[in-house]
Amino acid sequence: MSNGTQREQWGTKLGFILACAGSAVGLGNIWRFPYITGQYGGAAFVLVYVVLVFVIGFSVMLAEMAIGRNAQLNAVGSFRKIKGGMWPIVGWMGVIAGFIILSYYGVIAGWTMAYVLKSFTGLMQADAGAEFGAFVTNLPQVVAWQALFMAITIYIVYKGIGGGIEKYCRVLMPALFLLLLVLIVRSITLPGAGAGINFYLKPDFSKLTGGALGAALGQAFFSLSLGMGCIITYGSYLGKKETLPGAAIQVCFLDTLVAFLAGLVIFPAVFAFGVEPGAGPGLTFITLPNVFGQMPGGAIWSALFFVLLFVAALTSAISLLEVVSAYFIDEIKWSRQKASMVMGIVIFLMGIPSAMGVAGVIPKLAGRDFLDSADFLASNVLLPLGGLFIALFVGWFWTEGAKQEVENNGTVPFGLYTAWLWVCRVVAPIAIAYIFITGLKW
Ligand code: PHE
């Protein structure tokens, strides 16, 4: 290593997979996936989504793992070390995307923490819509929760790879699965739950429009944490003897499973109580509290659900802060402690305008508040562009090196290598260019 110290590494391959899955499983799975699935034709959409995840998502994920593991550096340094030229710009876009996404992600994650508490302090008796409105306009409170969430995120990244990120993901990810299973059992055993399962999963191919395809691929990228160097960074802490394709498949599988299961929590409960499904943040912070409020023991179910969201958000947030921190550690030679604290605080401050926008303190921009605009810039511009260039990089510019990396220098042949190569060469770039262009509608 350049500074003479050994680069940190994951303790086990399972630790690496759980950390990647932790990054992937986030707010995107639990509120966004179920809602767009309902909107775009239920099972028909799930089918398309799964194909896109395992063809394009998997390919880009494997490409990112190969880049990071080969270079053993952050997103910018990896491109610089492997090829140089203009390529580090792709890493740069990733670091910037990390700043942007975490800035508003921290705000929403703060809400989830507040809602755990609120579940026991009147939320169940209140009108959830009014309660949500009153909460998000109470700026000091929102910012305080955001600060607390960011402090926890900083603490874990500060502790490093094995002693921080891996250690916590190994506990938090199984906990998340357990919470999800408990909530599913509650939800699907409610009288009338069948209507929700029907709405969620009944295939309706007429809703599978071009827009649905774009939505599915955009969702796949965001949900799998692709296109911004998260997986490059996590891959850079992986030892040379581990194999990559299996890890990439497992992460894709876990992420998709959690997204799918989240819908089985939400829709049966919503339909059992005859509430309109609603959309996006409204579904999570207004519709669901209304539903929980009608259940016996609702406060407990509500608290469990928001703990689930909090855990999912936390393991994603640490991966976002790690992308940024790794850059300052490798390239600027800051200590991990300094990088995580300074950048965590900067990102926290950058998130305050998002909180102010939702509170109505700062005006909207062409109908979008600050948070939505930041999300649009990251999800619809930076991530697809990043994914596009990563696929092209591996497919055309670093072909032999990538082959050596995914096959551990020829010792572990990858049966699907040729298919993977052509997905990176043409299929993924064309598909991504398509969503990029259709997704640019402001
Ligand atoms: N994958 C996370 C989610 O589904 C969000 C995320 C995107 C995290 C990009 C890291 C990088 O919520």
Short mmCIF file of C-alpha atoms and ligand atoms in Angstrom, two decimals:
data_model
loop_
_atom_site.label_atom_id
_atom_site.label_comp_id
_atom_site.label_asym_id
_atom_site.label_seq_id
_atom_site.Cartn_x
_atom_site.Cartn_y
_atom_site.Cartn_z
CA MET A 1 0.00 0.00 0.00
CA SER A 2 1.18 3.45 -0.85
CA ASN A 3 1.26 4.71 2.71
CA GLY A 4 2.81 1.53 4.01
CA THR A 5 -0.21 0.32 5.95
CA GLN A 6 -2.29 -2.65 4.88
CA ARG A 7 -5.64 -1.72 3.32
CA GLU A 8 -8.55 -2.77 5.51
CA GLN A 9 -10.41 -5.89 4.41
CA TRP A 10 -13.69 -7.63 5.05
CA GLY A 11 -13.30 -10.37 7.65
CA THR A 12 -15.34 -12.87 5.63
CA LYS A 13 -16.99 -13.16 2.24
CA LEU A 14 -20.35 -13.33 3.98
CA GLY A 15 -19.52 -10.03 5.65
CA PHE A 16 -18.87 -8.51 2.23
CA ILE A 17 -22.13 -9.86 0.81
CA LEU A 18 -24.15 -8.62 3.78
CA ALA A 19 -22.52 -5.19 3.53
CA CYS A 20 -23.34 -4.97 -0.19
CA ALA A 21 -26.86 -6.22 0.48
CA GLY A 22 -27.10 -3.66 3.28
CA SER A 23 -26.16 -0.95 0.84
CA ALA A 24 -28.66 -2.21 -1.71
CA VAL A 25 -31.58 -2.82 0.64
CA GLY A 26 -32.82 0.61 1.62
CA LEU A 27 -35.67 3.05 1.49
CA GLY A 28 -35.84 2.28 -2.24
CA ASN A 29 -36.92 -1.29 -1.58
CA ILE A 30 -39.43 -0.69 1.13
CA TRP A 31 -41.39 2.25 -0.07
CA ARG A 32 -40.57 2.77 -3.73
CA PHE A 33 -40.64 -0.74 -5.12
CA PRO A 34 -44.08 -1.75 -3.81
CA TYR A 35 -45.58 1.51 -4.95
CA ILE A 36 -44.27 1.47 -8.51
CA THR A 37 -45.16 -2.20 -8.78
CA GLY A 38 -48.75 -1.41 -7.90
CA GLN A 39 -48.73 1.44 -10.38
CA TYR A 40 -47.24 -0.42 -13.34
CA GLY A 41 -49.15 -3.66 -13.48
CA GLY A 42 -48.29 -5.83 -10.50
CA ALA A 43 -46.83 -9.22 -11.32
CA ALA A 44 -46.18 -8.21 -14.93
CA PHE A 45 -43.93 -5.42 -13.68
CA VAL A 46 -42.22 -7.70 -11.14
CA LEU A 47 -41.39 -10.07 -13.98
CA VAL A 48 -39.76 -7.35 -16.07
CA TYR A 49 -37.98 -5.98 -13.02
CA VAL A 50 -36.49 -9.37 -12.15
CA VAL A 51 -35.22 -9.87 -15.69
CA LEU A 52 -33.60 -6.42 -15.69
CA VAL A 53 -32.02 -6.99 -12.28
CA PHE A 54 -30.47 -10.29 -13.24
CA VAL A 55 -29.35 -9.31 -16.74
CA ILE A 56 -28.32 -5.67 -16.48
CA GLY A 57 -28.14 -5.06 -12.74
CA PHE A 58 -26.08 -8.17 -12.15
CA SER A 59 -23.71 -7.32 -15.02
CA VAL A 60 -23.02 -3.79 -13.81
CA MET A 61 -22.67 -5.01 -10.24
CA LEU A 62 -20.09 -7.59 -11.28
CA ALA A 63 -18.28 -4.93 -13.32
CA GLU A 64 -18.12 -2.66 -10.26
CA MET A 65 -16.89 -5.45 -8.02
CA ALA A 66 -14.18 -6.31 -10.55
CA ILE A 67 -13.00 -2.70 -10.84
CA GLY A 68 -12.83 -2.15 -7.09
CA ARG A 69 -11.27 -5.47 -6.22
CA ASN A 70 -8.66 -5.09 -8.96
CA ALA A 71 -7.57 -1.58 -8.01
CA GLN A 72 -8.09 -1.85 -4.22
CA LEU A 73 -8.92 1.84 -4.20
CA ASN A 74 -11.87 4.24 -3.92
CA ALA A 75 -14.07 4.96 -6.97
CA VAL A 76 -11.90 7.77 -8.37
CA GLY A 77 -8.58 6.10 -7.61
CA SER A 78 -9.75 2.81 -9.13
CA PHE A 79 -10.35 4.36 -12.54
CA ARG A 80 -7.13 6.36 -12.31
CA LYS A 81 -5.08 3.30 -11.45
CA ILE A 82 -6.62 0.98 -14.04
CA LYS A 83 -6.86 3.32 -17.04
CA GLY A 84 -6.38 6.99 -16.19
CA GLY A 85 -7.28 9.55 -18.85
CA MET A 86 -10.83 10.86 -18.49
CA TRP A 87 -12.06 7.75 -16.67
CA PRO A 88 -11.62 9.08 -13.12
CA ILE A 89 -14.45 11.49 -13.96
CA VAL A 90 -16.79 8.49 -13.68
CA GLY A 91 -15.54 7.96 -10.15
CA TRP A 92 -15.94 11.65 -9.44
CA MET A 93 -19.56 11.57 -10.50
CA GLY A 94 -20.02 8.72 -8.06
CA VAL A 95 -18.49 10.62 -5.15
CA ILE A 96 -20.70 13.61 -5.96
CA ALA A 97 -23.74 11.33 -6.20
CA GLY A 98 -22.80 9.99 -2.77
CA PHE A 99 -22.85 13.50 -1.32
CA ILE A 100 -26.16 14.31 -2.93
CA ILE A 101 -28.02 11.08 -2.17
CA LEU A 102 -26.92 10.91 1.45
CA SER A 103 -27.83 14.56 2.02
CA TYR A 104 -31.55 13.93 1.49
CA TYR A 105 -31.49 10.25 2.47
CA GLY A 106 -30.47 11.38 5.96
CA VAL A 107 -33.52 13.63 6.18
CA ILE A 108 -35.96 10.82 5.36
CA ALA A 109 -34.09 8.38 7.58
CA GLY A 110 -34.47 10.91 10.40
CA TRP A 111 -38.23 10.82 9.84
CA THR A 112 -38.21 7.03 10.27
CA MET A 113 -36.55 7.41 13.66
CA ALA A 114 -39.01 10.05 14.76
CA TYR A 115 -41.85 7.77 13.68
CA VAL A 116 -40.63 4.92 15.86
CA LEU A 117 -41.14 7.21 18.83
CA LYS A 118 -44.34 8.76 17.50
CA SER A 119 -45.87 5.30 17.20
CA PHE A 120 -46.15 5.36 21.00
CA THR A 121 -46.93 9.03 21.47
CA GLY A 122 -50.24 9.75 19.82
CA LEU A 123 -49.63 8.91 16.15
CA MET A 124 -52.02 5.97 16.39
CA GLN A 125 -54.86 8.18 17.61
CA ALA A 126 -54.13 11.14 15.36
CA ASP A 127 -55.02 11.95 11.76
CA ALA A 128 -51.79 10.72 10.17
CA GLY A 129 -51.92 13.23 7.33
CA ALA A 130 -52.15 16.20 9.67
CA GLU A 131 -49.52 14.68 11.92
CA PHE A 132 -47.09 14.25 9.02
CA GLY A 133 -47.69 17.83 7.87
CA ALA A 134 -47.10 19.18 11.36
CA PHE A 135 -43.95 17.11 11.76
CA VAL A 136 -42.17 17.97 8.50
CA THR A 137 -42.85 21.68 8.95
CA ASN A 138 -41.27 21.58 12.41
CA LEU A 139 -37.80 22.21 11.04
CA PRO A 140 -35.77 22.11 14.27
CA GLN A 141 -37.24 18.72 15.10
CA VAL A 142 -36.65 17.29 11.63
CA VAL A 143 -33.08 18.55 11.56
CA ALA A 144 -32.41 17.17 15.04
CA TRP A 145 -33.52 13.68 13.93
CA GLN A 146 -31.46 14.01 10.76
CA ALA A 147 -28.45 14.97 12.89
CA LEU A 148 -28.95 11.96 15.14
CA PHE A 149 -29.19 9.65 12.15
CA MET A 150 -26.06 11.11 10.58
CA ALA A 151 -24.21 10.79 13.87
CA ILE A 152 -24.95 7.05 13.98
CA THR A 153 -23.89 6.71 10.33
CA ILE A 154 -20.65 8.57 10.99
CA TYR A 155 -19.94 6.43 14.04
CA ILE A 156 -20.13 3.18 12.05
CA VAL A 157 -18.01 4.45 9.15
CA TYR A 158 -15.55 5.92 11.64
CA LYS A 159 -15.09 2.44 13.11
CA GLY A 160 -13.88 1.13 9.76
CA ILE A 161 -14.60 -1.85 7.54
CA GLY A 162 -14.32 -4.96 9.73
CA GLY A 163 -14.95 -3.26 13.08
CA GLY A 164 -17.68 -0.95 11.81
CA ILE A 165 -19.53 -1.59 8.57
CA GLU A 166 -19.17 -5.37 8.52
CA LYS A 167 -19.81 -5.79 12.22
CA TYR A 168 -23.05 -3.81 12.13
CA CYS A 169 -24.32 -5.22 8.83
CA ARG A 170 -23.89 -8.74 10.17
CA VAL A 171 -26.33 -7.94 12.95
CA LEU A 172 -28.61 -5.46 11.21
CA MET A 173 -29.31 -7.47 8.04
CA PRO A 174 -30.58 -10.61 9.80
CA ALA A 175 -32.58 -8.33 12.10
CA LEU A 176 -34.11 -6.69 9.07
CA PHE A 177 -35.16 -10.05 7.63
CA LEU A 178 -36.70 -11.07 10.91
CA LEU A 179 -38.67 -7.84 11.20
CA LEU A 180 -39.85 -8.23 7.64
CA LEU A 181 -41.06 -11.79 8.24
CA VAL A 182 -42.91 -10.86 11.43
CA LEU A 183 -44.62 -7.99 9.63
CA ILE A 184 -45.58 -10.16 6.64
CA VAL A 185 -47.22 -12.72 8.88
CA ARG A 186 -49.19 -9.95 10.59
CA SER A 187 -50.19 -8.38 7.31
CA ILE A 188 -51.27 -11.41 5.29
CA THR A 189 -53.28 -12.90 8.13
CA LEU A 190 -55.50 -9.82 8.42
CA PRO A 191 -59.08 -10.43 7.28
CA GLY A 192 -59.40 -9.06 3.75
CA ALA A 193 -55.70 -9.19 3.02
CA GLY A 194 -56.34 -11.07 -0.23
CA ALA A 195 -57.50 -7.94 -2.05
CA GLY A 196 -54.11 -6.34 -1.40
CA ILE A 197 -52.22 -9.36 -2.63
CA ASN A 198 -54.41 -9.26 -5.68
CA PHE A 199 -53.71 -5.59 -6.35
CA TYR A 200 -49.98 -6.09 -5.81
CA LEU A 201 -49.48 -9.24 -7.82
CA LYS A 202 -52.25 -9.70 -10.35
CA PRO A 203 -50.48 -9.32 -13.68
CA ASP A 204 -51.83 -6.54 -15.86
CA PHE A 205 -49.83 -6.45 -19.05
CA SER A 206 -51.71 -3.43 -20.37
CA LYS A 207 -49.90 -1.25 -17.83
CA LEU A 208 -46.49 -2.43 -19.04
CA THR A 209 -45.76 0.63 -21.13
CA GLY A 210 -42.40 2.04 -22.20
CA GLY A 211 -42.55 4.20 -19.11
CA ALA A 212 -42.78 1.05 -17.02
CA LEU A 213 -39.56 -0.26 -18.54
CA GLY A 214 -37.73 2.95 -17.77
CA ALA A 215 -39.12 2.97 -14.24
CA ALA A 216 -38.04 -0.64 -13.74
CA LEU A 217 -34.47 -0.08 -14.85
CA GLY A 218 -34.14 3.18 -12.93
CA GLN A 219 -35.46 1.45 -9.84
CA ALA A 220 -33.06 -1.46 -10.38
CA PHE A 221 -30.06 0.88 -10.46
CA PHE A 222 -31.07 2.87 -7.41
CA SER A 223 -32.11 -0.20 -5.48
CA LEU A 224 -28.92 -2.13 -6.23
CA SER A 225 -26.76 0.91 -5.36
CA LEU A 226 -25.23 0.85 -8.85
CA GLY A 227 -23.60 3.51 -10.98
CA MET A 228 -22.02 5.55 -8.24
CA GLY A 229 -19.05 3.60 -6.96
CA CYS A 230 -20.57 2.07 -3.83
CA ILE A 231 -19.90 -1.44 -5.03
CA ILE A 232 -16.50 -0.40 -6.42
CA THR A 233 -15.59 0.91 -2.98
CA TYR A 234 -16.91 -2.13 -1.13
CA GLY A 235 -15.21 -4.42 -3.67
CA SER A 236 -11.91 -2.70 -2.96
CA TYR A 237 -11.91 -4.19 0.54
CA LEU A 238 -12.32 -7.73 -0.76
CA GLY A 239 -9.43 -10.18 -0.76
CA LYS A 240 -8.03 -11.56 -4.01
CA LYS A 241 -9.02 -15.16 -3.37
CA GLU A 242 -12.77 -14.59 -3.15
CA THR A 243 -14.91 -15.16 -6.25
CA LEU A 244 -17.05 -12.33 -7.56
CA PRO A 245 -19.91 -13.65 -9.76
CA GLY A 246 -21.54 -15.63 -6.95
CA ALA A 247 -21.36 -12.64 -4.63
CA ALA A 248 -22.96 -10.38 -7.24
CA ILE A 249 -25.81 -12.86 -7.80
CA GLN A 250 -26.46 -13.18 -4.09
CA VAL A 251 -26.63 -9.44 -3.56
CA CYS A 252 -29.05 -9.06 -6.50
CA PHE A 253 -31.16 -11.88 -5.10
CA LEU A 254 -31.30 -10.52 -1.54
CA ASP A 255 -32.16 -7.02 -2.70
CA THR A 256 -34.97 -8.23 -4.94
CA LEU A 257 -36.32 -10.55 -2.27
CA VAL A 258 -36.58 -7.75 0.27
CA ALA A 259 -38.25 -5.43 -2.23
CA PHE A 260 -40.76 -8.12 -3.14
CA LEU A 261 -41.48 -9.01 0.49
CA ALA A 262 -41.96 -5.37 1.43
CA GLY A 263 -44.97 -5.30 -0.88
CA LEU A 264 -46.40 -8.26 1.01
CA VAL A 265 -46.26 -6.21 4.19
CA ILE A 266 -47.77 -3.07 2.76
CA PHE A 267 -50.59 -3.94 0.37
CA PRO A 268 -52.44 -6.63 2.33
CA ALA A 269 -52.56 -4.32 5.35
CA VAL A 270 -53.64 -1.32 3.34
CA PHE A 271 -56.44 -3.21 1.58
CA ALA A 272 -57.56 -5.05 4.69
CA PHE A 273 -58.51 -1.68 6.17
CA GLY A 274 -59.96 -0.31 2.96
CA VAL A 275 -57.50 2.57 2.71
CA GLU A 276 -56.44 4.04 -0.63
CA PRO A 277 -52.87 2.88 -1.34
CA GLY A 278 -51.53 6.36 -2.08
CA ALA A 279 -48.00 6.91 -3.23
CA GLY A 280 -44.40 7.47 -2.22
CA PRO A 281 -43.75 9.16 1.09
CA GLY A 282 -47.50 9.47 1.60
CA LEU A 283 -47.91 5.69 1.55
CA THR A 284 -45.20 5.21 4.15
CA PHE A 285 -45.75 8.08 6.52
CA ILE A 286 -49.50 8.71 6.18
CA THR A 287 -51.34 5.66 4.83
CA LEU A 288 -49.52 3.07 6.89
CA PRO A 289 -49.82 4.88 10.24
CA ASN A 290 -53.56 5.15 9.50
CA VAL A 291 -53.66 1.42 8.87
CA PHE A 292 -51.65 0.58 12.00
CA GLY A 293 -53.91 2.86 14.02
CA GLN A 294 -56.84 0.59 13.20
CA MET A 295 -55.08 -2.60 14.27
CA PRO A 296 -55.10 -4.01 17.76
CA GLY A 297 -51.63 -3.38 19.17
CA GLY A 298 -51.04 -0.96 16.31
CA ALA A 299 -48.36 1.02 18.14
CA ILE A 300 -46.11 -2.03 18.28
CA TRP A 301 -46.62 -2.88 14.60
CA SER A 302 -46.04 0.69 13.60
CA ALA A 303 -42.86 0.92 15.67
CA LEU A 304 -41.58 -2.36 14.22
CA PHE A 305 -42.24 -1.14 10.69
CA PHE A 306 -40.36 2.12 11.23
CA VAL A 307 -37.49 0.28 12.90
CA LEU A 308 -37.35 -1.85 9.75
CA LEU A 309 -37.16 1.27 7.58
CA PHE A 310 -34.54 2.79 9.85
CA VAL A 311 -32.32 -0.31 9.69
CA ALA A 312 -32.64 -0.48 5.92
CA ALA A 313 -31.78 3.21 5.61
CA LEU A 314 -28.83 2.99 8.00
CA THR A 315 -26.99 0.21 6.15
CA SER A 316 -27.45 2.14 2.89
CA ALA A 317 -26.35 5.43 4.41
CA ILE A 318 -23.10 3.96 5.68
CA SER A 319 -22.26 2.78 2.17
CA LEU A 320 -22.90 6.26 0.82
CA LEU A 321 -20.68 7.88 3.43
CA GLU A 322 -18.04 5.21 2.80
CA VAL A 323 -17.82 6.12 -0.91
CA VAL A 324 -17.09 9.72 0.01
CA SER A 325 -14.80 8.88 2.93
CA ALA A 326 -12.77 6.33 0.94
CA TYR A 327 -12.02 9.04 -1.59
CA PHE A 328 -10.64 11.38 1.09
CA ILE A 329 -8.74 8.54 2.77
CA ASP A 330 -7.05 7.18 -0.38
CA GLU A 331 -6.61 10.31 -2.45
CA ILE A 332 -6.27 13.15 0.04
CA LYS A 333 -4.59 10.92 2.67
CA TRP A 334 -6.94 11.88 5.45
CA SER A 335 -7.37 9.48 8.35
CA ARG A 336 -10.60 7.46 8.33
CA GLN A 337 -11.65 9.26 11.50
CA LYS A 338 -11.20 12.69 9.99
CA ALA A 339 -12.75 11.74 6.63
CA SER A 340 -15.89 10.21 8.13
CA MET A 341 -16.48 13.01 10.63
CA VAL A 342 -15.74 15.98 8.39
CA MET A 343 -17.60 14.61 5.39
CA GLY A 344 -20.48 13.32 7.50
CA ILE A 345 -20.95 16.81 8.92
CA VAL A 346 -20.68 18.45 5.50
CA ILE A 347 -23.29 16.06 4.10
CA PHE A 348 -25.54 16.68 7.10
CA LEU A 349 -25.37 20.43 6.39
CA MET A 350 -26.05 19.82 2.70
CA GLY A 351 -29.21 17.96 3.68
CA ILE A 352 -30.72 20.89 5.54
CA PRO A 353 -32.03 22.56 2.35
CA SER A 354 -33.88 19.32 1.59
CA ALA A 355 -35.52 19.46 5.00
CA MET A 356 -36.30 23.16 4.46
CA GLY A 357 -37.85 22.44 1.07
CA VAL A 358 -40.23 19.83 2.50
CA ALA A 359 -41.08 22.24 5.32
CA GLY A 360 -42.00 24.84 2.69
CA VAL A 361 -39.37 27.31 3.93
CA ILE A 362 -37.67 27.46 0.55
CA PRO A 363 -39.63 27.56 -2.71
CA LYS A 364 -40.09 24.75 -5.18
CA LEU A 365 -38.22 24.55 -8.44
CA ALA A 366 -40.56 23.81 -11.37
CA GLY A 367 -42.93 21.90 -9.11
CA ARG A 368 -40.27 19.91 -7.30
CA ASP A 369 -39.04 20.67 -3.83
CA PHE A 370 -35.32 20.62 -3.06
CA LEU A 371 -35.34 17.00 -1.92
CA ASP A 372 -37.09 15.78 -5.07
CA SER A 373 -34.72 17.81 -7.23
CA ALA A 374 -31.67 16.30 -5.53
CA ASP A 375 -33.16 12.83 -5.92
CA PHE A 376 -33.88 13.52 -9.59
CA LEU A 377 -30.34 14.71 -10.27
CA ALA A 378 -28.81 11.68 -8.57
CA SER A 379 -31.22 8.92 -9.62
CA ASN A 380 -32.11 10.06 -13.10
CA VAL A 381 -28.83 11.63 -14.20
CA LEU A 382 -25.75 10.63 -12.21
CA LEU A 383 -26.53 6.96 -11.54
CA PRO A 384 -27.57 6.01 -15.10
CA LEU A 385 -24.60 7.90 -16.57
CA GLY A 386 -22.25 6.24 -14.10
CA GLY A 387 -23.70 2.82 -14.90
CA LEU A 388 -23.41 3.47 -18.62
CA PHE A 389 -19.73 4.34 -18.40
CA ILE A 390 -18.95 1.47 -16.04
CA ALA A 391 -20.50 -1.00 -18.49
CA LEU A 392 -18.63 0.53 -21.43
CA PHE A 393 -15.40 0.58 -19.47
CA VAL A 394 -15.50 -3.13 -18.74
CA GLY A 395 -17.00 -4.07 -22.11
CA TRP A 396 -14.63 -2.16 -24.39
CA PHE A 397 -11.73 -0.53 -22.59
CA TRP A 398 -10.61 -2.96 -19.89
CA THR A 399 -11.84 -6.22 -21.35
CA GLU A 400 -8.90 -8.52 -20.68
CA GLY A 401 -8.22 -7.10 -17.23
CA ALA A 402 -11.86 -7.54 -16.27
CA LYS A 403 -11.82 -11.14 -17.50
CA GLN A 404 -8.77 -11.90 -15.37
CA GLU A 405 -10.39 -10.24 -12.37
CA VAL A 406 -13.76 -12.03 -12.51
CA GLU A 407 -11.99 -15.37 -13.14
CA ASN A 408 -9.36 -14.85 -10.42
CA ASN A 409 -6.61 -14.95 -13.06
CA GLY A 410 -8.03 -17.95 -14.83
CA THR A 411 -8.22 -20.13 -11.74
CA VAL A 412 -12.03 -19.95 -11.43
CA PRO A 413 -13.64 -19.95 -14.89
CA PHE A 414 -16.84 -17.91 -15.14
CA GLY A 415 -19.26 -19.87 -17.31
CA LEU A 416 -21.31 -16.85 -18.31
CA TYR A 417 -18.31 -14.72 -19.18
CA THR A 418 -19.18 -14.19 -22.86
CA ALA A 419 -22.78 -13.36 -22.06
CA TRP A 420 -21.64 -10.92 -19.37
CA LEU A 421 -19.19 -9.27 -21.75
CA TRP A 422 -21.87 -8.66 -24.37
CA VAL A 423 -24.32 -7.34 -21.85
CA CYS A 424 -21.64 -4.84 -20.78
CA ARG A 425 -20.75 -4.08 -24.38
CA VAL A 426 -24.16 -3.49 -25.93
CA VAL A 427 -27.23 -4.58 -23.98
CA ALA A 428 -26.62 -2.52 -20.84
CA PRO A 429 -25.43 0.64 -22.63
CA ILE A 430 -28.44 0.67 -24.96
CA ALA A 431 -30.89 -0.03 -22.14
CA ILE A 432 -29.32 2.59 -19.89
CA ALA A 433 -29.17 5.19 -22.65
CA TYR A 434 -32.87 4.54 -23.17
CA ILE A 435 -33.84 5.10 -19.52
CA PHE A 436 -31.51 8.02 -19.33
CA ILE A 437 -33.24 9.79 -22.18
CA THR A 438 -36.79 8.87 -21.16
CA GLY A 439 -36.01 9.60 -17.51
CA LEU A 440 -34.81 13.12 -18.20
CA LYS A 441 -38.35 14.44 -18.36
CA TRP A 442 -38.25 16.90 -15.47
N1 PHE B 1 -29.90 1.16 -2.66
C1 PHE B 1 -30.38 2.12 -1.71
C2 PHE B 1 -31.88 1.97 -1.56
O1 PHE B 1 -32.50 1.13 -2.17
C3 PHE B 1 -30.02 3.52 -2.07
C4 PHE B 1 -28.61 3.72 -2.51
C5 PHE B 1 -28.34 4.16 -3.78
C6 PHE B 1 -27.56 3.43 -1.65
C7 PHE B 1 -27.05 4.32 -4.23
C8 PHE B 1 -26.27 3.58 -2.07
C9 PHE B 1 -26.02 4.01 -3.36
O2 PHE B 1 -32.49 2.70 -0.84
#
